Coordinates of C-alpha atoms in Angstrom, one line a residue:
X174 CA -17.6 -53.4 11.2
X175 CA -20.2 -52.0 14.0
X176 CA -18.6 -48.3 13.0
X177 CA -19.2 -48.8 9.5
X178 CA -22.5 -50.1 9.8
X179 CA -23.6 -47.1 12.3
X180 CA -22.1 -44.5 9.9
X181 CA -25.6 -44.4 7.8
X182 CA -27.9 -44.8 10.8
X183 CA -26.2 -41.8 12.3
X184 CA -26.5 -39.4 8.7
X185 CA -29.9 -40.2 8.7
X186 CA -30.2 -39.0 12.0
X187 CA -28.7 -35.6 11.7
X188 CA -29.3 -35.4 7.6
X189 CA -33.1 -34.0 8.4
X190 CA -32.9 -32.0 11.2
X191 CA -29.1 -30.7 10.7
X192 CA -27.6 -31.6 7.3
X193 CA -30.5 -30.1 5.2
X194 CA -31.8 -27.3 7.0
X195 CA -28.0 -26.0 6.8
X196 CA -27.5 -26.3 3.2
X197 CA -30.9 -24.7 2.6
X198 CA -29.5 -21.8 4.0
X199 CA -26.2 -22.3 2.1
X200 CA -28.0 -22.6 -1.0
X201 CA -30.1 -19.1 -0.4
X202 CA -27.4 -17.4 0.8
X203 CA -25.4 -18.4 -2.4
X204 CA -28.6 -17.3 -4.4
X205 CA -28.8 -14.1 -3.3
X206 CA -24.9 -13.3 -3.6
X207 CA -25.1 -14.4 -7.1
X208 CA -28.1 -12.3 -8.0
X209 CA -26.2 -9.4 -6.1
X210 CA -23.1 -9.8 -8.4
X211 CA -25.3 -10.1 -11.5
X212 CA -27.3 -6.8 -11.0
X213 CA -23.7 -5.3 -10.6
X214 CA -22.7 -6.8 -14.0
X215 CA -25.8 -5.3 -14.9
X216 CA -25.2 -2.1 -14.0
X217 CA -22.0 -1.9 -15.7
X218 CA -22.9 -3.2 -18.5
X219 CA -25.6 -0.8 -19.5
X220 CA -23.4 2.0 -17.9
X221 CA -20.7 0.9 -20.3
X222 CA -23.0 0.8 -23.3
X223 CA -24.1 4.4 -22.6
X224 CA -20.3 5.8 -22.5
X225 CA -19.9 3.9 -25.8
X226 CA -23.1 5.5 -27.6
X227 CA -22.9 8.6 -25.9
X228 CA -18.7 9.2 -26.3
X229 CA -18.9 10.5 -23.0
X230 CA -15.0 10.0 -23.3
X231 CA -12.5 11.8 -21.0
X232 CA -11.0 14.2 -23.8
X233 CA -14.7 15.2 -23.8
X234 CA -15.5 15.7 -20.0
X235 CA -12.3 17.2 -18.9
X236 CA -9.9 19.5 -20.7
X237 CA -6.9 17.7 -22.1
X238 CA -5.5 20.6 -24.5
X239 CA -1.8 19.9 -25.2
X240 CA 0.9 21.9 -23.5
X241 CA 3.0 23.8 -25.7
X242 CA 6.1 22.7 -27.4
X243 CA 7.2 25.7 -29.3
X244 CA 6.9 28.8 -27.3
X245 CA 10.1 30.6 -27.5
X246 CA 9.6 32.8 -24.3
X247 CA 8.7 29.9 -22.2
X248 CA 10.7 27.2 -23.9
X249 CA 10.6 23.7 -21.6
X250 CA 9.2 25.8 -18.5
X251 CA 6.0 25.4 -20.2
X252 CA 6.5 21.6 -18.9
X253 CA 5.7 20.8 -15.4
X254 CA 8.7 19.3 -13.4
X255 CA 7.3 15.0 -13.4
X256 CA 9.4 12.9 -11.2
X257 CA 9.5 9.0 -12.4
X258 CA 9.7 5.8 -10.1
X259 CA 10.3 2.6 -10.5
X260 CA 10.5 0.5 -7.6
X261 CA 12.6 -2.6 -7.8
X262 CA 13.2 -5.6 -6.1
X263 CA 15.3 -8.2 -7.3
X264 CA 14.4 -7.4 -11.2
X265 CA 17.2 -9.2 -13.3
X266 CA 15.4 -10.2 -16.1
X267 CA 13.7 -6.8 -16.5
X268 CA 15.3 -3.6 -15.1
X269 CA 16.8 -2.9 -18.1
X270 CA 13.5 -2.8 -20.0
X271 CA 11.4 -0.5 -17.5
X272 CA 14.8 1.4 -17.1
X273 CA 15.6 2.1 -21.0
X274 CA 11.6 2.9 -21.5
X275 CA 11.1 5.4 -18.7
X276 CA 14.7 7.1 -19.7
X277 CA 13.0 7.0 -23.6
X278 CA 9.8 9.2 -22.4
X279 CA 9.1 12.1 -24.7
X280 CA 9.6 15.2 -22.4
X281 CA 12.6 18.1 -21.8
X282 CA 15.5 16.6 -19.9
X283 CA 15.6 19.6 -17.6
X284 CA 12.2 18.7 -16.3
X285 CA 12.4 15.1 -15.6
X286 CA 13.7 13.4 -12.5
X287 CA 13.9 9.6 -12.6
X288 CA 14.0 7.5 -9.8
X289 CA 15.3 3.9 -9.2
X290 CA 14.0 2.6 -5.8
X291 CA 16.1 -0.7 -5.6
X292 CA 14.8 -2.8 -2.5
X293 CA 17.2 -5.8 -4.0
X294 CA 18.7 -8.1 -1.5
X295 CA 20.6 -10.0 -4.5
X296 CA 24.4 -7.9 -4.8
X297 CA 24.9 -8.6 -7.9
X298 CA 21.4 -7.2 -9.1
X299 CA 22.1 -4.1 -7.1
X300 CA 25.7 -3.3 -9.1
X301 CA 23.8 -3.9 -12.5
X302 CA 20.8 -2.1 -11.7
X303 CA 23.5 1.2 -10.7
X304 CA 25.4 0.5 -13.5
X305 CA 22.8 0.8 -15.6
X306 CA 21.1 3.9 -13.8
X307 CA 24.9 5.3 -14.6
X308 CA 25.1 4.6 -18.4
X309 CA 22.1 6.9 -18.8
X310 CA 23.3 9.3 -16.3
X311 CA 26.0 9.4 -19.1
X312 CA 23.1 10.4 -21.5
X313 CA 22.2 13.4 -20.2
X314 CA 19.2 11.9 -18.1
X315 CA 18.5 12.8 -14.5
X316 CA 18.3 9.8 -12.9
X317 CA 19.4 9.0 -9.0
X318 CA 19.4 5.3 -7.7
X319 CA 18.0 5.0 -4.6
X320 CA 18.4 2.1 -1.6
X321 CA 17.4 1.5 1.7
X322 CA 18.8 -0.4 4.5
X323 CA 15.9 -2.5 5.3
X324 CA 12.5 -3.0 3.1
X325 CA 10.5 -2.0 6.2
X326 CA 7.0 -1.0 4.5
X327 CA 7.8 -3.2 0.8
X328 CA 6.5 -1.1 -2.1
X329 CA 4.9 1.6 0.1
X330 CA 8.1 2.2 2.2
X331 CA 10.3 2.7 -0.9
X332 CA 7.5 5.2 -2.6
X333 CA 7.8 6.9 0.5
X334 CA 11.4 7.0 0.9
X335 CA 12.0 8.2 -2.5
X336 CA 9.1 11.4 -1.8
X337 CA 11.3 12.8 1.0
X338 CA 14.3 14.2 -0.8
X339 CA 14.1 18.1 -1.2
X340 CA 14.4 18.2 -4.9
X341 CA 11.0 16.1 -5.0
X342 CA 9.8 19.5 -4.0
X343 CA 10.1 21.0 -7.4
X344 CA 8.0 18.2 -8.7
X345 CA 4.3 19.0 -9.3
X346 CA 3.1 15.3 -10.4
X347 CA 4.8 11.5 -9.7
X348 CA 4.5 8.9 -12.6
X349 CA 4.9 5.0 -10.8
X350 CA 6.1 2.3 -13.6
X351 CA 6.8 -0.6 -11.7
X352 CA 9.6 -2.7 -13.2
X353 CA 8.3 -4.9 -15.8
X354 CA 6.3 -1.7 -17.5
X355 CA 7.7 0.0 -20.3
X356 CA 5.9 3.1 -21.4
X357 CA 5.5 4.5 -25.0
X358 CA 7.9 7.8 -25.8
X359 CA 4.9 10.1 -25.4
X360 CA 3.2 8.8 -22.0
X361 CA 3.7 11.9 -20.5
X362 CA 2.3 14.1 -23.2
X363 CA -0.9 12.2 -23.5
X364 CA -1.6 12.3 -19.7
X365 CA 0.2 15.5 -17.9
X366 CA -2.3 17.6 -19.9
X367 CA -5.2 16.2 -17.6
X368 CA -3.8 17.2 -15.1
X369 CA -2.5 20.6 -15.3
X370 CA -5.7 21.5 -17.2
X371 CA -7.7 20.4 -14.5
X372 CA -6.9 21.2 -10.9
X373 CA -9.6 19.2 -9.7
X374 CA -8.0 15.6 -10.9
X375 CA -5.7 13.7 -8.8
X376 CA -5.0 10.5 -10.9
X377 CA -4.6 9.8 -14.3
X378 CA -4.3 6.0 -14.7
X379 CA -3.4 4.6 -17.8
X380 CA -4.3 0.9 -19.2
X381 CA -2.1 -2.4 -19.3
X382 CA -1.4 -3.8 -22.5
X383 CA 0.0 -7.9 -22.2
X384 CA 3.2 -8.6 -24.1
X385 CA 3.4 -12.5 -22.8
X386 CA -1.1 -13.0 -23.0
X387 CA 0.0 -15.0 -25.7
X388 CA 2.9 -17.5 -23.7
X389 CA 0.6 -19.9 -22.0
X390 CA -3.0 -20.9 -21.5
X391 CA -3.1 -19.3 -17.8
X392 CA -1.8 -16.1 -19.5
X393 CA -4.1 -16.3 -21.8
X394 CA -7.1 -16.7 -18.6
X395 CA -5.3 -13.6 -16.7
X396 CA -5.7 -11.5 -19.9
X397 CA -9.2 -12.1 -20.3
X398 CA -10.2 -11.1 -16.3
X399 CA -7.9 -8.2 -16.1
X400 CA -9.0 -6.9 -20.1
X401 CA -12.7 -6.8 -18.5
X402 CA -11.1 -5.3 -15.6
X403 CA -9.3 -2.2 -17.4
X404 CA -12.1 -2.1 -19.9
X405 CA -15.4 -2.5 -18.1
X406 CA -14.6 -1.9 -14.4
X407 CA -11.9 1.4 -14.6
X408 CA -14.2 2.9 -17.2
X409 CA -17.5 2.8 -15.7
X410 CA -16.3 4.3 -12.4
X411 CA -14.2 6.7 -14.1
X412 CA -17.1 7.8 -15.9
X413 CA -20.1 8.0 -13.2
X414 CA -17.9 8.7 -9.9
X415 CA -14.4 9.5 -10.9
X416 CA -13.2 7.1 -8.3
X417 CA -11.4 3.7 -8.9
X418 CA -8.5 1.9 -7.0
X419 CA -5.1 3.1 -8.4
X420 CA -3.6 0.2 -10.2
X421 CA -0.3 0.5 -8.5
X422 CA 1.6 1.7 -11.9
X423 CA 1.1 3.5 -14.8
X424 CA -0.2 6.1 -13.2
X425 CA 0.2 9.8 -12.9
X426 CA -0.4 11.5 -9.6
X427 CA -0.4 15.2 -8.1
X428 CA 2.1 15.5 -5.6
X429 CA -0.4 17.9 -3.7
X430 CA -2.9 15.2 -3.5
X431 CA -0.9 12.6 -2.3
X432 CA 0.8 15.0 0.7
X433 CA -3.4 15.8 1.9
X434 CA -4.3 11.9 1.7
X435 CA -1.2 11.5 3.7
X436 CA 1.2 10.4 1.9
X437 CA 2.2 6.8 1.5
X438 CA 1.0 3.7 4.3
X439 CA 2.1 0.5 4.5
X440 CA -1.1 -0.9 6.8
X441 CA -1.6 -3.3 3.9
X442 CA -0.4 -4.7 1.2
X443 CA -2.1 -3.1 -1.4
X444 CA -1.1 0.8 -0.6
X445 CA -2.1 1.8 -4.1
X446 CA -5.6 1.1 -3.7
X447 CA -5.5 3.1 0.4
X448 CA -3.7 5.8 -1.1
X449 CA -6.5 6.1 -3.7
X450 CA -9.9 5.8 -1.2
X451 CA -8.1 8.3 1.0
X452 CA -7.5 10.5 -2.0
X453 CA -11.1 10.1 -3.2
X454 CA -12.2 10.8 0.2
X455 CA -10.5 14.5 0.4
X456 CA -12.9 15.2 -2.3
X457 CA -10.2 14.7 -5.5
X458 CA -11.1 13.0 -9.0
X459 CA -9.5 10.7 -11.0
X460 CA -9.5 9.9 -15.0
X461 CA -8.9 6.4 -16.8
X462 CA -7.4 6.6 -20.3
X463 CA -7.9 3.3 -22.1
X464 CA -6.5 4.4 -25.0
X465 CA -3.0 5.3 -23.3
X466 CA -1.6 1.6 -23.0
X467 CA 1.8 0.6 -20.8
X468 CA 3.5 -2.7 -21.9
X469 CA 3.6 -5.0 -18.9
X470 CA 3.9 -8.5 -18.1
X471 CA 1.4 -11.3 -16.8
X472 CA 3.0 -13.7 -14.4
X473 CA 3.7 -17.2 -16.3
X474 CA 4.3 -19.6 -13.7
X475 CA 1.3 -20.4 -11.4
X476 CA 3.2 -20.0 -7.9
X477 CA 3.9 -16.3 -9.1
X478 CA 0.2 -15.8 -10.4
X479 CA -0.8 -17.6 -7.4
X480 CA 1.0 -14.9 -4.8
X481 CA -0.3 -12.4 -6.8
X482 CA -3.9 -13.2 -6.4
X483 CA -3.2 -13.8 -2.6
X484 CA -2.0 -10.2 -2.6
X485 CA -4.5 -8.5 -4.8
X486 CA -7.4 -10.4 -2.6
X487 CA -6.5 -10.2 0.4
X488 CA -5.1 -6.7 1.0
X489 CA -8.8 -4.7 -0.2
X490 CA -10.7 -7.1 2.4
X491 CA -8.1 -5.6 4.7
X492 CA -8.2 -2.3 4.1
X493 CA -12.0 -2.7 4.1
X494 CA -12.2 -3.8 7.2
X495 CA -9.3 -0.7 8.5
X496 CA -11.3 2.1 6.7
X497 CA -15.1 1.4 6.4
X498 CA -15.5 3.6 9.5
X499 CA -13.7 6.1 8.2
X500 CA -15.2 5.9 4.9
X501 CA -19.3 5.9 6.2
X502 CA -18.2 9.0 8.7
X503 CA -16.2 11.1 5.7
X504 CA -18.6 14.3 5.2
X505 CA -16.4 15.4 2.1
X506 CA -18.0 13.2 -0.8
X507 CA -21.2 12.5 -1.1
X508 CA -23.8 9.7 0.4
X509 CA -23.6 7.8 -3.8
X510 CA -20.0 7.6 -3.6
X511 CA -19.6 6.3 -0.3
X512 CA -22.3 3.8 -1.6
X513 CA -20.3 3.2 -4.5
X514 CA -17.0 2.4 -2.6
X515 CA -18.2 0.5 0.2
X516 CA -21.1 -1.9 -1.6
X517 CA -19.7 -1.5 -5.4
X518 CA -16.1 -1.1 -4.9
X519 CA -15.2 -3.2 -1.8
X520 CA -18.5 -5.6 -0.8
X521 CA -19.3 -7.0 -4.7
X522 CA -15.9 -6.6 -6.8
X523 CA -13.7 -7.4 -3.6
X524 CA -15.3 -9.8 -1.4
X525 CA -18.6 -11.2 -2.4
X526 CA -17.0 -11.6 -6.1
X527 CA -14.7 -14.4 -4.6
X528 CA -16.5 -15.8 -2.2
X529 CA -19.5 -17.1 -4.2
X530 CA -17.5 -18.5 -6.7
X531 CA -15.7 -21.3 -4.5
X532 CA -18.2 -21.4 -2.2
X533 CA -21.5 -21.9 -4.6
X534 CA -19.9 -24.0 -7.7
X535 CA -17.0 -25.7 -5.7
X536 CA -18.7 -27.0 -1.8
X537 CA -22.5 -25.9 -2.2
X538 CA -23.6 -27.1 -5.4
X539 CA -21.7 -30.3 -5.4
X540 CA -22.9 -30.7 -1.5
X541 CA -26.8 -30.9 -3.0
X542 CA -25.6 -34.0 -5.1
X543 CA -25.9 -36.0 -1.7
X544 CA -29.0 -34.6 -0.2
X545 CA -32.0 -34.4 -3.2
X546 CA -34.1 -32.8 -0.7
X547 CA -32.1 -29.6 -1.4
X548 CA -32.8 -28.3 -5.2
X549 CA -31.2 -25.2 -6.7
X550 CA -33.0 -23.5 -9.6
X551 CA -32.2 -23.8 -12.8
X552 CA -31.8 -19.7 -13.2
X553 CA -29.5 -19.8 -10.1
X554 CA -26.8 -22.6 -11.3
X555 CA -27.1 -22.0 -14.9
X556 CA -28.9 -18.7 -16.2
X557 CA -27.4 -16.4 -13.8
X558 CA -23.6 -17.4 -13.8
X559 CA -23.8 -17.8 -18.1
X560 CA -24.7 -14.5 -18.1
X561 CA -22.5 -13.4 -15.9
X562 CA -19.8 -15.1 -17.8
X563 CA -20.9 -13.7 -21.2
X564 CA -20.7 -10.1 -19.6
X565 CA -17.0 -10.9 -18.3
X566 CA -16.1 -11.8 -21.7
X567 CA -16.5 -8.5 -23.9
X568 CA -13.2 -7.0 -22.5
X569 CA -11.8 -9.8 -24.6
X570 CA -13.3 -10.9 -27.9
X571 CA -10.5 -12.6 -29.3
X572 CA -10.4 -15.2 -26.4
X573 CA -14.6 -15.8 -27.0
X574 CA -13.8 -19.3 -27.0
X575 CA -11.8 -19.7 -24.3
X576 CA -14.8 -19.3 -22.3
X577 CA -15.8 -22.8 -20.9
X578 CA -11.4 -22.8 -20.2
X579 CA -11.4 -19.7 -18.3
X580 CA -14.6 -20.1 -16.1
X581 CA -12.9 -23.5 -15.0
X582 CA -10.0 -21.6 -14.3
X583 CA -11.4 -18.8 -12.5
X584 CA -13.2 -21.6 -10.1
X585 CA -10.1 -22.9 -9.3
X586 CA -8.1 -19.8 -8.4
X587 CA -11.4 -19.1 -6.1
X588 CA -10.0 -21.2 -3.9
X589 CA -6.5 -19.6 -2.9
X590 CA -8.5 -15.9 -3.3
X591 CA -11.7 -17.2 -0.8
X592 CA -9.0 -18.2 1.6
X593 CA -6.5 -14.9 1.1
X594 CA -10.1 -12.6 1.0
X595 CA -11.0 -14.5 4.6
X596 CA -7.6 -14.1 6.0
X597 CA -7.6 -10.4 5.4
X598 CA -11.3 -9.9 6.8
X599 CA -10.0 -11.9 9.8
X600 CA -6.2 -9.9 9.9
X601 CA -5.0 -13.5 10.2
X602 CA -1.4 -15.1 9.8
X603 CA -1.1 -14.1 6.4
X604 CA -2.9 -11.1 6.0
X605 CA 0.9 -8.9 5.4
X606 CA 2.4 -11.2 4.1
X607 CA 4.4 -9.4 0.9
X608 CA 6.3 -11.3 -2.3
X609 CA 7.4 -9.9 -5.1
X610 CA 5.6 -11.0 -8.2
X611 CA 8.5 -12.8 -10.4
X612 CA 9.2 -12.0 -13.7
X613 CA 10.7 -13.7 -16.3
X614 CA 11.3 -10.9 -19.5
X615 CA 12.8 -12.0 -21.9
X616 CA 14.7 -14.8 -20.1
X617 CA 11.9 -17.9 -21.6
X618 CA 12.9 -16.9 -24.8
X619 CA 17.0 -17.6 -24.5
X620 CA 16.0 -21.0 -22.2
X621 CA 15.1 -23.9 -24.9
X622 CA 13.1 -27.2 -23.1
X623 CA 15.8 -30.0 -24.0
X624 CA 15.2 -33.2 -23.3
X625 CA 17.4 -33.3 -20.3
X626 CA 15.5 -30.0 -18.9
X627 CA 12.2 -32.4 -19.6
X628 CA 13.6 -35.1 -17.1
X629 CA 14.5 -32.6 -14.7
X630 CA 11.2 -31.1 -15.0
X631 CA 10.1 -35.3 -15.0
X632 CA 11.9 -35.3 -11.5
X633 CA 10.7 -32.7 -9.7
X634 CA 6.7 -33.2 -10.3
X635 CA 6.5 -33.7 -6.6
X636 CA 7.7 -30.5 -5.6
X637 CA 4.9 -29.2 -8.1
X638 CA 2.2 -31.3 -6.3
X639 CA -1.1 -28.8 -4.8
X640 CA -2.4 -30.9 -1.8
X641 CA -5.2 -28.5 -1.2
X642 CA -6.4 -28.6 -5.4
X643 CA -5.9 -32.3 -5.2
X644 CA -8.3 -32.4 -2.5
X645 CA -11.1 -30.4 -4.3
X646 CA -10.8 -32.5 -7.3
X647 CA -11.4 -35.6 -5.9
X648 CA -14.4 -34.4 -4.0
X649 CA -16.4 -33.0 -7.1
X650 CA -14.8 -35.8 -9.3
X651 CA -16.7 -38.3 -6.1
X652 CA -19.7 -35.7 -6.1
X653 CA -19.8 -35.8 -10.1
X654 CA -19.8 -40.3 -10.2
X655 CA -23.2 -40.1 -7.4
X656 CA -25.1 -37.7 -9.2
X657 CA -23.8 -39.8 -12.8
X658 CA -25.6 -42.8 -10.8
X659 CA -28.2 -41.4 -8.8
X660 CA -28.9 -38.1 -9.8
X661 CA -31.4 -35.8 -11.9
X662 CA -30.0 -32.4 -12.5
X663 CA -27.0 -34.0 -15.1
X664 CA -24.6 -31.9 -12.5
X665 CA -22.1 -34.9 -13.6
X666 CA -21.1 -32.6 -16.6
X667 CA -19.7 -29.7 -14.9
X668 CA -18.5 -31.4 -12.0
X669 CA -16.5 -34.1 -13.8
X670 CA -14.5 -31.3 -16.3
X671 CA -14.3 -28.6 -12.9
X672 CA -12.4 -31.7 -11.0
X673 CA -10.5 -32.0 -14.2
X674 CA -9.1 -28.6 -14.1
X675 CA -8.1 -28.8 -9.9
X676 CA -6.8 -32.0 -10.9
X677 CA -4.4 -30.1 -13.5
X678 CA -3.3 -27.3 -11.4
X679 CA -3.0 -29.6 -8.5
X680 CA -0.2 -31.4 -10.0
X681 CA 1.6 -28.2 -11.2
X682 CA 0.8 -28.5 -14.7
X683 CA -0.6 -25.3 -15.7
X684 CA 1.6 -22.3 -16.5
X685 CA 4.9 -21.6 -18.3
X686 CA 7.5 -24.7 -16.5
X687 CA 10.6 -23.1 -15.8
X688 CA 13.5 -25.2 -16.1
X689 CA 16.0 -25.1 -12.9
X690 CA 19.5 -25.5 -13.6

């Protein structure tokens, strides 16, 4: 009873000289990140306007003519040898797909050379994956199945495996599909031509189009972030730097370009985007086409999504911290695209992106709830981030109202990419850490929820349990009850619907359910 009734003696004695002068800072910290990330919304947003009014469209900026299809002297040595590969790992539900499409592409037999990079640790998905590499064999398609002992270097390792066989040498450009992706028959035709018309461009990287957007709510959420990505983001550094991070697949690279970078590394775990800086940094160009669209699929379960986002967050912040010497020293590009890549690129999209948005609406601005003395303007927690939010949101019209669902959404998944972004600054525990995004293909489709599936589902709700989202809802749903009784900015509102949406994902109820046999 005497530590319970010290506890408010001793906040009052700390609250004025610690408590509050800390979150002041917090709070203006915050501020200014926000007001950072809006000006850079900004910026894209009238840059993207301009490309739209002006048609400053690649087909217009860089020669694209098509290569010829009926010369008789030349015949298919007017085509550029392309070498395909799709890097596997475990891929039952899909290999066939990405397989069949990339063996479907529109271009003379005699100068394609497919690849199947199977890092597959699962025997039987190994003997299907050959067999199938074999029944188009049969076809008349060059097509070689590749395997390693070990999957030392992941993705990166198995790129750069497959690159040192001698008949990669008669291969002037690479295409990567990774295995859920299933290009349209004339990929190759709509984006070699960029290439061998302009010796300047490195990388042609084409859009994602969503096949499962429409499976789930969270699919839904991942479609409207990664639309304003491919739409927004790619385009408007395309346009005013020709630089952007290589998306990993569905892209077209010169072979020569990739040998100066120096080839393929495996310092972190996103080697598409290192490959692409040290690329850009050799003085090379790339082009988006947002009108060439791949087929791919959106992770439906949240523990895939989740290791995703751990991935795709924590490996820039770690190759930021690896190459920003190397980038501010480079005396090939220029001072605006080193400016670009460091502060618009890396700082903003990659770091500062994340970290405001747990830190300001999920710890800071419920933190103020407690302490009155510490008042955020209204432009700060409400103009700013709406507009902000409307700006995200023209990549996907059709999910307009979805808004309010996704910003909760987004707030939540802050969480796990603050902590991956932080671990890859810091080049802690995690910071390598690799997994396999899991796909499901067409498997949902064939698996019917029955009512015993339901009670097995029923059964296993705590192996589904988040400790950590539990956590944060029950602090902004404690934050959002004060400020319903005590408070004056009406914070109650956001808070009590945010701690509905951690509450939701924190009991593993978000996402496609998967039923275990």
């Amino acid at each position: 009873m005497d530590a319970a009734a010290a506890l408010p003696e001793a906040w009052s004695q700390v609250r004025a000289p610690v408590i509050v002068p800390l979150l002041r800072l917090a709070v203006a910290v915050c501020l200014t990140m926000s007001v950072l990330l809006f000006l850079e919304r900004m910026y894209m947003a009238v840059v993207i306007a301009g490309v739209r009014l002006l048609r400053f469209r690649p087909d217009r900026r860089y020669r694209c003519d098509p290569l010829p299809e009926d010369d008789p002297e030349l015949g298919s040595a007017a085509f550029p040898v392309v070498l395909v590969q799709i890097p596997m790992f475990n891929e039952r539900e899909v290999y066939q797909l990405s397989i069949g499409a990339v063996c479907g592409l529109s271009w003379p037999a005699d100068r394609l050379v497919v690849q199947v990079l199977d890092d597959s640790t699962d025997e039987m998905v190994k003997e299907m994956v050959r067999l199938e590499c074999e029944r188009w064999g049969r076809k008349g398609i060059n097509i070689t199945y590749q395997i390693r002992e070990d999957r030392k270097g992941y993705k990166a390792g198995a790129l750069r495996a497959g690159m040192k066989h001698a008949y990669v040498r008669e291969c002037e450009y690479v295409v990567i599909f990774d295995a859920d992706f299933q290009p349209d028959p004339d990929f190759l035709k709509r984006t070699i031509p960029y290439l061998v018309r302009n010796p300047e461009i490195a990388l042609v990287q084409a859009r994602w189009r969503f096949v499962n957007a429409d499976e789930c709510l969270m699919t839904r959420m991942q479609e409207m972030s990664l639309d304003y990505h491919f739409t927004v983001e790619q385009e408007v550094s395309s346009s005013v730097c020709a630089f952007f991070g290589f998306n990993g697949t569905a892209g077209v690279w010169r072979i020569s370009a990739i040998n100066e970078a120096g080839g393929w590394k495996d310092r972190t775990t996103v080697e598409d985007m290192d490959l692409a800086i040290r690329a850009s940094l050799k003085g090379w160009k790339f082009v988006y086409l947002g009108d060439v669209q791949v087929k791919s699929e959106l992770p439906s379960t949240f523990k895939a999504f989740r290791f995703q986002q751990h991935r795709w967050s924590c490996g820039p912040a770690n190759l930021f911290r690896k190459m920003i010497m190397e980038i501010v020293t480079n005396k090939k590009v220029t001072i605006w695209k080193k400016i670009h890549v460091i502060y618009n690129f890396f700082l903003i999209r990659k770091i500062i992106a994340h970290i405001i948005t747990f830190s300001f609406y999920c710890l800071v601005i419920p933190a103020t709830i407690f302490v009155p003395e510490v008042r955020i303007p209204k432009w700060g927690c409400i103009y700013i981030p709406s507009a902000i939010t409307l700006m995200n949101s023209v990549g996907t019209p059709r999910s307009f109202h979805l808004l309010f669902f996704w910003v909760a959404f987004e707030n939540v998944m802050s969480l796990h990419r603050t902590k991956a972004t932080l671990i890859g600054l810091l080049e802690a525990g995690r910071a390598n850490e690799w997994v396999v995004t899991a796909k499901l293909g067409s498997a949902m489709k064939m698996k019917a929820a029955n009512k015993a599936g339901l009670r097995k589902q029923f059964m296993r709700i705590w192996e589904r349990l988040h400790v950590t989202e539990l956590g944060v809802a029950a602090f902004l749903f404690s934050c959002g009850w004060y400020d319903f009784a005590y408070g004056r900015d009406h914070f109650f509102i956001y808070l009590f619907f945010q701690s509905v949406a951690f509450f939701i994902v924190g009991i593993g109820y978000v996402g496609t359910i998967v039923p275990q046999s």
